[in-house]
Amino acid sequence: MKSSYLTRAFYYLWTTQTAANAADVLYIMALTVMVLDRTNSLVSAALLPLIRSGAQLLSSLVAPLFIQRFKLPSLLFFSQTGQFLLFICLAVYIQLNSVESSLVLVFSLIFVMSFLDGGTTPARNALIPRLVTHEQGLLKANGLMSVSDQVVQFAGWGLSGVIVAFIGSSSTLLIAAVIYGLAAVFTLGVKEPTHGGIPEKRVNAAADISSDLGTSRWHTLTEGWKMIWKTPRLRVLTFMDMIDMLGGSIWVGAFTLAFVQVALGQGEEWWGFINAAYFAGTIGGGLLVLALARIIGRRYFSVMMIGMAGYGVLTAFYALNSQPFIALILVMLMGPFAELAMINRRTLIQSSVANPMLPKVLSAQASMMHLIFCISLLGMAWLAEIIGIVNLYLFAAVLTILAIVAGLLNFRVFQEQNRQMMN
């Protein structure tokens, strides 16, 4: 695949997002350790991800108002710069006050930072089709983004724990602030081209829908939702994603730890092994997509379905297995299938919407997925008490299979869209 399919602006976007993700991992680890040391309460520590998720959900809901008024590179710059400035305030405040710092103020700053960050991922994913010069570059661009996301998650959590242990939470926050600053600087290189990008003719049907929508604030907020509902391909993909996401929370730490202890009969160290194996698999999956990009071509839907099927079957085997080493192999194999499904689903969505409407569609989907994930967390915790942790993983595998069935029942929608793209 020609590297010229990816523009210099894309590589700036790739760099700034990798730096921002690394800073996120560092500061979350540092603040979690700080809160635990201060309060000795898991409930207080759990407020951190809860506040972040709530702020990002709210941000996704109102993001279309800002997308309507500002260009995506400007929004990214404002978001990264705002997070950098707020984080400087947070790091300096904690450095000066140490144990006397107010958790209310700390959590308030985290809420505002997370609100600014909430629209970053939809904006990033909406920019990608504009920063590649040919459709063949789209899958590669998504693969590169996914690989960097997974590498940061895989290496970041382990390294951040070591950094916090050696230099302490407050000094770690200062390092994170520097990385946030670098992320803000790199956003200056993200320029939306006046010409180029993926041709709009592929998505004219979607563009026709958007032209009929109003321009009031309410219409602006709901345009993305209306587009999802009125576009069969988007509606099916979103429905599949919702079903799959309902079972996605089984990989949250508490459920994984419970499975390791109950089903595998191992201690907390195996919890870490399982997580590491899964992330290693996802990195391998992202690299696999990059290697197979030319072979995959436009067969996004078929490859997505293969990925979902492999992931669902392996999840079922994982639930039924009681051997720790086999469990490691299974979760490592899940990673590539999960990445095949996720990257191709993202590419399908990006190729189904006109560029001007894509940020609003992605914002609507992001807010929906945040909500579904929160519902899943509560529902799966309740369900685990009733059916047990092993059956919970089996239930999640069934949900993935149901998502596959929903896709197969609507296969005609994707065939029709492919014919339109060829014309």
PDB file of C-alpha atoms in Angstrom, residues 109-226:
ATOM      1  CA  LEU A 109     -10.872  19.927  37.341  1.00  0.00           C
ATOM      2  CA  ILE A 110     -10.968  16.319  36.098  1.00  0.00           C
ATOM      3  CA  PHE A 111     -14.617  16.774  35.123  1.00  0.00           C
ATOM      4  CA  VAL A 112     -13.847  19.882  33.044  1.00  0.00           C
ATOM      5  CA  MET A 113     -10.819  18.220  31.426  1.00  0.00           C
ATOM      6  CA  SER A 114     -12.841  15.126  30.577  1.00  0.00           C
ATOM      7  CA  PHE A 115     -15.591  17.308  29.139  1.00  0.00           C
ATOM      8  CA  LEU A 116     -13.046  18.928  26.829  1.00  0.00           C
ATOM      9  CA  ASP A 117     -11.747  15.483  25.900  1.00  0.00           C
ATOM     10  CA  GLY A 118     -15.195  14.017  25.188  1.00  0.00           C
ATOM     11  CA  GLY A 119     -15.411  15.308  21.639  1.00  0.00           C
ATOM     12  CA  THR A 120     -11.811  14.455  20.753  1.00  0.00           C
ATOM     13  CA  THR A 121     -12.361  10.866  19.603  1.00  0.00           C
ATOM     14  CA  PRO A 122     -15.364  11.636  17.337  1.00  0.00           C
ATOM     15  CA  ALA A 123     -13.450  14.596  15.880  1.00  0.00           C
ATOM     16  CA  ARG A 124     -10.358  12.441  15.344  1.00  0.00           C
ATOM     17  CA  ASN A 125     -12.275   9.644  13.633  1.00  0.00           C
ATOM     18  CA  ALA A 126     -14.161  12.161  11.496  1.00  0.00           C
ATOM     19  CA  LEU A 127     -10.911  13.809  10.399  1.00  0.00           C
ATOM     20  CA  ILE A 128      -9.278  10.577   9.265  1.00  0.00           C
ATOM     21  CA  PRO A 129     -11.228  10.248   5.953  1.00  0.00           C
ATOM     22  CA  ARG A 130     -10.301  13.861   5.152  1.00  0.00           C
ATOM     23  CA  LEU A 131      -6.593  13.252   5.749  1.00  0.00           C
ATOM     24  CA  VAL A 132      -6.181  10.299   3.396  1.00  0.00           C
ATOM     25  CA  THR A 133      -5.927  10.713  -0.353  1.00  0.00           C
ATOM     26  CA  HIS A 134      -7.559   7.443  -1.385  1.00  0.00           C
ATOM     27  CA  GLU A 135     -10.035   5.001   0.106  1.00  0.00           C
ATOM     28  CA  GLN A 136      -7.330   2.338   0.296  1.00  0.00           C
ATOM     29  CA  GLY A 137      -5.593   4.544   2.853  1.00  0.00           C
ATOM     30  CA  LEU A 138      -8.624   4.644   5.149  1.00  0.00           C
ATOM     31  CA  LEU A 139      -8.232   1.121   6.517  1.00  0.00           C
ATOM     32  CA  LYS A 140      -4.498   1.673   7.015  1.00  0.00           C
ATOM     33  CA  ALA A 141      -5.126   4.955   8.841  1.00  0.00           C
ATOM     34  CA  ASN A 142      -7.655   3.323  11.179  1.00  0.00           C
ATOM     35  CA  GLY A 143      -5.256   0.430  11.741  1.00  0.00           C
ATOM     36  CA  LEU A 144      -2.400   2.759  12.677  1.00  0.00           C
ATOM     37  CA  MET A 145      -4.626   4.667  15.092  1.00  0.00           C
ATOM     38  CA  SER A 146      -5.805   1.446  16.692  1.00  0.00           C
ATOM     39  CA  VAL A 147      -2.289   0.026  17.050  1.00  0.00           C
ATOM     40  CA  SER A 148      -1.047   3.176  18.768  1.00  0.00           C
ATOM     41  CA  ASP A 149      -4.107   3.203  21.071  1.00  0.00           C
ATOM     42  CA  GLN A 150      -3.460  -0.398  22.110  1.00  0.00           C
ATOM     43  CA  VAL A 151       0.306   0.061  22.521  1.00  0.00           C
ATOM     44  CA  VAL A 152      -0.305   2.999  24.844  1.00  0.00           C
ATOM     45  CA  GLN A 153      -2.811   0.944  26.848  1.00  0.00           C
ATOM     46  CA  PHE A 154      -0.556  -2.116  26.923  1.00  0.00           C
ATOM     47  CA  ALA A 155       2.695  -0.397  27.848  1.00  0.00           C
ATOM     48  CA  GLY A 156       1.249   2.671  29.539  1.00  0.00           C
ATOM     49  CA  TRP A 157      -0.426   1.071  32.525  1.00  0.00           C
ATOM     50  CA  GLY A 158       2.645  -0.972  33.444  1.00  0.00           C
ATOM     51  CA  LEU A 159       5.125   1.860  32.931  1.00  0.00           C
ATOM     52  CA  SER A 160       2.943   4.426  34.675  1.00  0.00           C
ATOM     53  CA  GLY A 161       2.778   2.192  37.753  1.00  0.00           C
ATOM     54  CA  VAL A 162       6.575   2.001  37.827  1.00  0.00           C
ATOM     55  CA  ILE A 163       6.914   5.777  37.334  1.00  0.00           C
ATOM     56  CA  VAL A 164       4.456   6.542  40.138  1.00  0.00           C
ATOM     57  CA  ALA A 165       6.251   4.096  42.462  1.00  0.00           C
ATOM     58  CA  PHE A 166       9.639   5.719  41.808  1.00  0.00           C
ATOM     59  CA  ILE A 167       8.883   9.442  41.727  1.00  0.00           C
ATOM     60  CA  GLY A 168       5.447   9.752  43.345  1.00  0.00           C
ATOM     61  CA  SER A 169       2.063  10.908  42.156  1.00  0.00           C
ATOM     62  CA  SER A 170       2.661  14.671  42.109  1.00  0.00           C
ATOM     63  CA  SER A 171       5.863  14.436  40.040  1.00  0.00           C
ATOM     64  CA  THR A 172       4.150  12.000  37.650  1.00  0.00           C
ATOM     65  CA  LEU A 173       1.428  14.588  37.109  1.00  0.00           C
ATOM     66  CA  LEU A 174       4.067  17.124  36.038  1.00  0.00           C
ATOM     67  CA  ILE A 175       5.388  14.658  33.445  1.00  0.00           C
ATOM     68  CA  ALA A 176       1.836  14.132  32.185  1.00  0.00           C
ATOM     69  CA  ALA A 177       1.455  17.918  31.912  1.00  0.00           C
ATOM     70  CA  VAL A 178       4.529  18.117  29.674  1.00  0.00           C
ATOM     71  CA  ILE A 179       3.140  15.356  27.417  1.00  0.00           C
ATOM     72  CA  TYR A 180      -0.201  17.182  27.225  1.00  0.00           C
ATOM     73  CA  GLY A 181       1.726  20.277  26.135  1.00  0.00           C
ATOM     74  CA  LEU A 182       3.434  18.320  23.360  1.00  0.00           C
ATOM     75  CA  ALA A 183       0.040  16.971  22.230  1.00  0.00           C
ATOM     76  CA  ALA A 184      -1.281  20.537  22.012  1.00  0.00           C
ATOM     77  CA  VAL A 185       1.731  21.631  19.949  1.00  0.00           C
ATOM     78  CA  PHE A 186       1.372  18.750  17.489  1.00  0.00           C
ATOM     79  CA  THR A 187      -2.272  19.687  16.817  1.00  0.00           C
ATOM     80  CA  LEU A 188      -0.928  22.786  15.021  1.00  0.00           C
ATOM     81  CA  GLY A 189       0.161  20.470  12.213  1.00  0.00           C
ATOM     82  CA  VAL A 190      -3.338  19.036  11.724  1.00  0.00           C
ATOM     83  CA  LYS A 191      -4.594  21.006   8.733  1.00  0.00           C
ATOM     84  CA  GLU A 192      -7.758  20.029   6.922  1.00  0.00           C
ATOM     85  CA  PRO A 193      -7.025  19.980   3.178  1.00  0.00           C
ATOM     86  CA  THR A 194      -9.087  22.217   0.918  1.00  0.00           C
ATOM     87  CA  HIS A 195      -8.947  19.481  -1.729  1.00  0.00           C
ATOM     88  CA  GLY A 196      -8.318  15.770  -1.466  1.00  0.00           C
ATOM     89  CA  GLY A 197      -9.607  13.232   0.972  1.00  0.00           C
ATOM     90  CA  ILE A 198     -12.001  10.480   0.055  1.00  0.00           C
ATOM     91  CA  PRO A 199     -14.332  11.580  -2.775  1.00  0.00           C
ATOM     92  CA  GLU A 200     -17.782  12.602  -1.645  1.00  0.00           C
ATOM     93  CA  LYS A 201     -19.519  10.631  -4.404  1.00  0.00           C
ATOM     94  CA  ARG A 202     -19.325   7.514  -2.240  1.00  0.00           C
ATOM     95  CA  VAL A 203     -21.695   8.983   0.297  1.00  0.00           C
ATOM     96  CA  ASN A 204     -23.978  11.268  -1.668  1.00  0.00           C
ATOM     97  CA  ALA A 205     -27.047   9.331  -0.530  1.00  0.00           C
ATOM     98  CA  ALA A 206     -26.220  10.197   3.052  1.00  0.00           C
ATOM     99  CA  ALA A 207     -25.483  13.791   2.129  1.00  0.00           C
ATOM    100  CA  ASP A 208     -28.920  14.179   0.591  1.00  0.00           C
ATOM    101  CA  ILE A 209     -30.482  13.306   3.932  1.00  0.00           C
ATOM    102  CA  SER A 210     -28.415  15.865   5.806  1.00  0.00           C
ATOM    103  CA  SER A 211     -29.473  18.674   3.462  1.00  0.00           C
ATOM    104  CA  ASP A 212     -33.095  18.285   4.556  1.00  0.00           C
ATOM    105  CA  LEU A 213     -32.342  18.904   8.220  1.00  0.00           C
ATOM    106  CA  GLY A 214     -32.871  22.207   9.967  1.00  0.00           C
ATOM    107  CA  THR A 215     -30.212  24.495  11.396  1.00  0.00           C
ATOM    108  CA  SER A 216     -31.644  25.363  14.817  1.00  0.00           C
ATOM    109  CA  ARG A 217     -29.789  24.313  17.939  1.00  0.00           C
ATOM    110  CA  TRP A 218     -32.136  21.395  18.489  1.00  0.00           C
ATOM    111  CA  HIS A 219     -31.692  20.249  14.918  1.00  0.00           C
ATOM    112  CA  THR A 220     -27.942  20.655  15.263  1.00  0.00           C
ATOM    113  CA  LEU A 221     -27.945  18.472  18.366  1.00  0.00           C
ATOM    114  CA  THR A 222     -30.120  15.818  16.773  1.00  0.00           C
ATOM    115  CA  GLU A 223     -28.748  15.763  13.206  1.00  0.00           C
ATOM    116  CA  GLY A 224     -26.402  12.900  13.964  1.00  0.00           C
ATOM    117  CA  TRP A 225     -29.165  10.867  15.602  1.00  0.00           C
ATOM    118  CA  LYS A 226     -31.493  11.488  12.655  1.00  0.00           C
TER     119      LYS A 226
END
